[in-house]
Amino acid sequence: MLRFKILASVVPLLAAAVFARGEIGSVSHPCIALGETSVELTSLFWTAGVHVAFTDDLSRATVRVQITDDPDAADFAVVDDGLGSETDSCQANPATRLITIAAEPVDGGPVIYLSTDGPADYRIYVRSKTFSQREAAALIVGANGGHRPLPLQAASL
């Protein structure tokens, strides 16, 4: 009977581990490489070091991100639909920073106001089949741990 109880308690843990590993390994998440560091969105809330939230109320925002139609005016541009995408630029490593998008602000994490109007802490240009504007904003804000603004010299997809 004791063996059955042990087996009954271990099976759910093994199932959770297999599910979590499958989620991390098989699902492609938006990711950017900044030098030696990768910044990746994750759906596993508990693994993320930075939890960003979005708001429609400018007074609640801690970071303002403007969506621009001009890539030359952007601080960060995501264009990954061409043939030259760097598929191996975001391989997981110990320096990978995981970001998640939360429904509500978590522990003083950044709250992003995303709009097409300025002024803004960051300006982004997004033309992508794999990145949404919200995901790009979360990555750029999360790349600096939620602080503003982050001077970026180079980033790759």
CSV table of N, CA, C and O in Angstrom, one decimal, residues 32-89:
chain,number,residue,atom,x,y,z
A,32,ILE,N,15.2,38.1,-28.4
A,32,ILE,CA,16.2,38.9,-29.0
A,32,ILE,C,17.5,38.7,-28.4
A,32,ILE,O,17.6,38.3,-27.2
A,33,ALA,N,18.6,38.8,-29.1
A,33,ALA,CA,19.9,38.7,-28.5
A,33,ALA,C,20.6,40.1,-28.4
A,33,ALA,O,20.6,40.8,-29.4
A,34,LEU,N,21.0,40.4,-27.2
A,34,LEU,CA,21.7,41.7,-27.0
A,34,LEU,C,23.1,41.4,-26.5
A,34,LEU,O,23.3,41.1,-25.3
A,35,GLY,N,24.0,41.4,-27.4
A,35,GLY,CA,25.4,41.0,-27.1
A,35,GLY,C,25.5,39.6,-26.7
A,35,GLY,O,25.0,38.7,-27.4
A,36,GLU,N,25.9,39.3,-25.5
A,36,GLU,CA,26.0,37.9,-25.0
A,36,GLU,C,24.8,37.5,-24.2
A,36,GLU,O,24.7,36.3,-23.8
A,37,THR,N,23.8,38.4,-24.1
A,37,THR,CA,22.6,38.1,-23.3
A,37,THR,C,21.4,37.9,-24.3
A,37,THR,O,21.3,38.6,-25.3
A,38,SER,N,20.6,36.9,-24.0
A,38,SER,CA,19.3,36.7,-24.7
A,38,SER,C,18.2,37.1,-23.9
A,38,SER,O,18.2,36.9,-22.6
A,39,VAL,N,17.2,37.7,-24.5
A,39,VAL,CA,16.0,38.1,-23.8
A,39,VAL,C,14.8,37.4,-24.5
A,39,VAL,O,14.6,37.6,-25.6
A,40,GLU,N,14.1,36.6,-23.7
A,40,GLU,CA,13.1,35.8,-24.3
A,40,GLU,C,11.8,35.9,-23.5
A,40,GLU,O,11.8,35.9,-22.3
A,41,LEU,N,10.7,35.9,-24.2
A,41,LEU,CA,9.3,35.8,-23.6
A,41,LEU,C,9.1,34.4,-23.2
A,41,LEU,O,9.4,33.5,-24.0
A,42,THR,N,8.4,34.2,-22.1
A,42,THR,CA,8.1,32.9,-21.7
A,42,THR,C,6.6,32.9,-21.2
A,42,THR,O,6.1,33.9,-20.7
A,43,SER,N,5.9,31.8,-21.4
A,43,SER,CA,4.6,31.7,-20.8
A,43,SER,C,4.6,31.0,-19.4
A,43,SER,O,3.6,30.9,-18.8
A,44,LEU,N,5.8,30.6,-19.0
A,44,LEU,CA,5.9,30.0,-17.6
A,44,LEU,C,6.2,31.1,-16.6
A,44,LEU,O,7.4,31.5,-16.4
A,45,PHE,N,5.2,31.6,-16.0
A,45,PHE,CA,5.2,32.8,-15.2
A,45,PHE,C,6.3,32.7,-14.1
A,45,PHE,O,7.0,33.6,-13.8
A,46,TRP,N,6.4,31.5,-13.5
A,46,TRP,CA,7.3,31.3,-12.3
A,46,TRP,C,8.8,31.3,-12.7
A,46,TRP,O,9.6,31.5,-11.9
A,47,THR,N,9.1,31.2,-14.0
A,47,THR,CA,10.5,31.1,-14.4
A,47,THR,C,11.0,32.5,-14.8
A,47,THR,O,12.2,32.7,-14.9
A,48,ALA,N,10.1,33.5,-15.0
A,48,ALA,CA,10.5,34.8,-15.5
A,48,ALA,C,11.1,35.6,-14.4
A,48,ALA,O,10.7,35.6,-13.3
A,49,GLY,N,12.2,36.4,-14.8
A,49,GLY,CA,12.8,37.3,-13.8
A,49,GLY,C,12.2,38.6,-13.9
A,49,GLY,O,12.3,39.4,-12.9
A,50,VAL,N,11.5,39.0,-15.0
A,50,VAL,CA,10.8,40.3,-15.1
A,50,VAL,C,9.4,40.0,-15.6
A,50,VAL,O,9.2,39.3,-16.6
A,51,HIS,N,8.5,40.6,-14.9
A,51,HIS,CA,7.1,40.5,-15.3
A,51,HIS,C,6.6,41.9,-15.7
A,51,HIS,O,6.6,42.8,-14.9
A,52,VAL,N,6.3,42.0,-17.0
A,52,VAL,CA,5.8,43.3,-17.4
A,52,VAL,C,4.2,43.3,-17.6
A,52,VAL,O,3.7,42.2,-17.8
A,53,ALA,N,3.6,44.4,-17.4
A,53,ALA,CA,2.2,44.5,-17.6
A,53,ALA,C,1.9,45.7,-18.6
A,53,ALA,O,2.8,46.5,-18.8
A,54,PHE,N,0.7,45.7,-19.1
A,54,PHE,CA,0.3,46.8,-20.0
A,54,PHE,C,-0.9,47.5,-19.5
A,54,PHE,O,-1.7,46.9,-18.7
A,55,THR,N,-1.0,48.8,-19.8
A,55,THR,CA,-2.1,49.6,-19.3
A,55,THR,C,-2.5,50.5,-20.5
A,55,THR,O,-1.8,50.8,-21.3
A,56,ASP,N,-3.8,50.9,-20.4
A,56,ASP,CA,-4.4,51.9,-21.3
A,56,ASP,C,-4.4,53.2,-20.7
A,56,ASP,O,-4.9,54.2,-21.3
A,57,ASP,N,-4.0,53.3,-19.4
A,57,ASP,CA,-4.1,54.5,-18.6
A,57,ASP,C,-2.6,55.0,-18.5
A,57,ASP,O,-1.8,54.5,-17.7
A,58,LEU,N,-2.4,56.2,-19.1
A,58,LEU,CA,-1.0,56.7,-19.1
A,58,LEU,C,-0.5,57.0,-17.7
A,58,LEU,O,0.7,56.9,-17.4
A,59,SER,N,-1.4,57.4,-16.8
A,59,SER,CA,-1.0,57.7,-15.4
A,59,SER,C,-0.5,56.5,-14.6
A,59,SER,O,0.2,56.7,-13.7
A,60,ARG,N,-0.9,55.3,-15.0
A,60,ARG,CA,-0.4,54.1,-14.3
A,60,ARG,C,0.9,53.6,-14.9
A,60,ARG,O,1.5,52.7,-14.3
A,61,ALA,N,1.3,54.1,-16.1
A,61,ALA,CA,2.4,53.5,-16.8
A,61,ALA,C,3.7,54.0,-16.1
A,61,ALA,O,3.9,55.1,-15.6
A,62,THR,N,4.7,53.1,-16.1
A,62,THR,CA,6.1,53.4,-15.7
A,62,THR,C,7.0,53.5,-16.9
A,62,THR,O,8.1,54.1,-16.7
A,63,VAL,N,6.6,53.0,-18.0
A,63,VAL,CA,7.4,53.1,-19.2
A,63,VAL,C,6.4,53.3,-20.4
A,63,VAL,O,5.4,52.7,-20.5
A,64,ARG,N,6.8,54.3,-21.2
A,64,ARG,CA,6.0,54.6,-22.4
A,64,ARG,C,6.7,54.1,-23.7
A,64,ARG,O,7.9,54.4,-23.9
A,65,VAL,N,5.9,53.3,-24.5
A,65,VAL,CA,6.5,52.8,-25.7
A,65,VAL,C,5.6,53.3,-26.9
A,65,VAL,O,4.4,53.1,-26.9
A,66,GLN,N,6.3,53.9,-27.9
A,66,GLN,CA,5.6,54.4,-29.0
A,66,GLN,C,5.8,53.5,-30.2
A,66,GLN,O,6.9,53.1,-30.5
A,67,ILE,N,4.7,53.2,-30.9
A,67,ILE,CA,4.8,52.4,-32.1
A,67,ILE,C,5.0,53.4,-33.3
A,67,ILE,O,4.2,54.3,-33.4
A,68,THR,N,6.0,53.2,-34.1
A,68,THR,CA,6.3,54.2,-35.2
A,68,THR,C,6.2,53.4,-36.5
A,68,THR,O,6.4,52.2,-36.6
A,69,ASP,N,5.9,54.2,-37.6
A,69,ASP,CA,5.8,53.6,-38.9
A,69,ASP,C,7.1,53.8,-39.7
A,69,ASP,O,7.2,53.4,-40.8
A,70,ASP,N,8.1,54.5,-39.0
A,70,ASP,CA,9.3,54.8,-39.7
A,70,ASP,C,10.5,54.0,-38.9
A,70,ASP,O,10.8,54.4,-37.8
A,71,PRO,N,11.1,53.0,-39.6
A,71,PRO,CA,12.1,52.3,-38.9
A,71,PRO,C,13.3,53.1,-38.5
A,71,PRO,O,14.0,52.9,-37.5
A,72,ASP,N,13.6,54.2,-39.3
A,72,ASP,CA,14.7,55.1,-38.9
A,72,ASP,C,14.5,55.9,-37.7
A,72,ASP,O,15.4,56.3,-37.0
A,73,ALA,N,13.2,56.1,-37.3
A,73,ALA,CA,12.9,56.9,-36.1
A,73,ALA,C,12.8,56.0,-34.9
A,73,ALA,O,12.6,56.5,-33.8
A,74,ALA,N,12.9,54.7,-35.1
A,74,ALA,CA,12.7,53.7,-34.0
A,74,ALA,C,14.0,53.5,-33.2
A,74,ALA,O,15.1,53.5,-33.8
A,75,ASP,N,13.9,53.3,-31.9
A,75,ASP,CA,15.0,52.8,-31.1
A,75,ASP,C,15.2,51.3,-31.3
A,75,ASP,O,16.3,50.8,-31.1
A,76,PHE,N,14.2,50.6,-31.6
A,76,PHE,CA,14.2,49.2,-31.7
A,76,PHE,C,13.3,48.8,-32.9
A,76,PHE,O,12.1,49.2,-32.9
A,77,ALA,N,13.8,48.0,-33.8
A,77,ALA,CA,13.0,47.6,-35.0
A,77,ALA,C,13.0,46.1,-35.1
A,77,ALA,O,14.1,45.5,-34.9
A,78,VAL,N,11.9,45.5,-35.3
A,78,VAL,CA,11.7,44.1,-35.5
A,78,VAL,C,11.2,43.9,-36.9
A,78,VAL,O,10.1,44.2,-37.2
A,79,VAL,N,12.0,43.3,-37.7
A,79,VAL,CA,11.6,42.9,-39.1
A,79,VAL,C,12.2,41.5,-39.3
A,79,VAL,O,13.4,41.4,-39.6
A,80,ASP,N,11.4,40.5,-39.2
A,80,ASP,CA,11.9,39.2,-39.3
A,80,ASP,C,11.3,38.3,-40.4
A,80,ASP,O,11.5,37.1,-40.4
A,81,ASP,N,10.6,38.9,-41.3
A,81,ASP,CA,10.0,38.2,-42.3
A,81,ASP,C,10.8,37.9,-43.6
A,81,ASP,O,10.4,37.2,-44.5
A,82,GLY,N,12.0,38.4,-43.6
A,82,GLY,CA,12.9,38.2,-44.7
A,82,GLY,C,13.7,36.9,-44.7
A,82,GLY,O,13.6,36.1,-43.7
A,83,LEU,N,14.5,36.7,-45.7
A,83,LEU,CA,15.3,35.5,-45.7
A,83,LEU,C,16.5,35.5,-44.8
A,83,LEU,O,17.1,34.5,-44.5
A,84,GLY,N,16.9,36.7,-44.3
A,84,GLY,CA,18.1,36.8,-43.6
A,84,GLY,C,17.9,36.7,-42.1
A,84,GLY,O,18.8,37.2,-41.3
A,85,SER,N,16.9,36.1,-41.6
A,85,SER,CA,16.7,36.0,-40.1
A,85,SER,C,17.7,35.1,-39.5
A,85,SER,O,18.2,34.1,-40.1
A,86,GLU,N,18.2,35.5,-38.4
A,86,GLU,CA,19.2,34.8,-37.6
A,86,GLU,C,18.6,33.8,-36.7
A,86,GLU,O,18.2,34.1,-35.6
A,87,THR,N,18.4,32.5,-37.2
A,87,THR,CA,17.6,31.6,-36.4
A,87,THR,C,18.3,31.1,-35.2
A,87,THR,O,17.7,30.6,-34.3
A,88,ASP,N,19.6,31.1,-35.1
A,88,ASP,CA,20.3,30.6,-33.9
A,88,ASP,C,20.8,31.7,-33.0
A,88,ASP,O,21.6,31.5,-32.1
A,89,SER,N,20.4,32.9,-33.2
A,89,SER,CA,20.9,34.1,-32.4
A,89,SER,C,20.4,34.0,-30.9
A,89,SER,O,20.9,34.7,-30.1
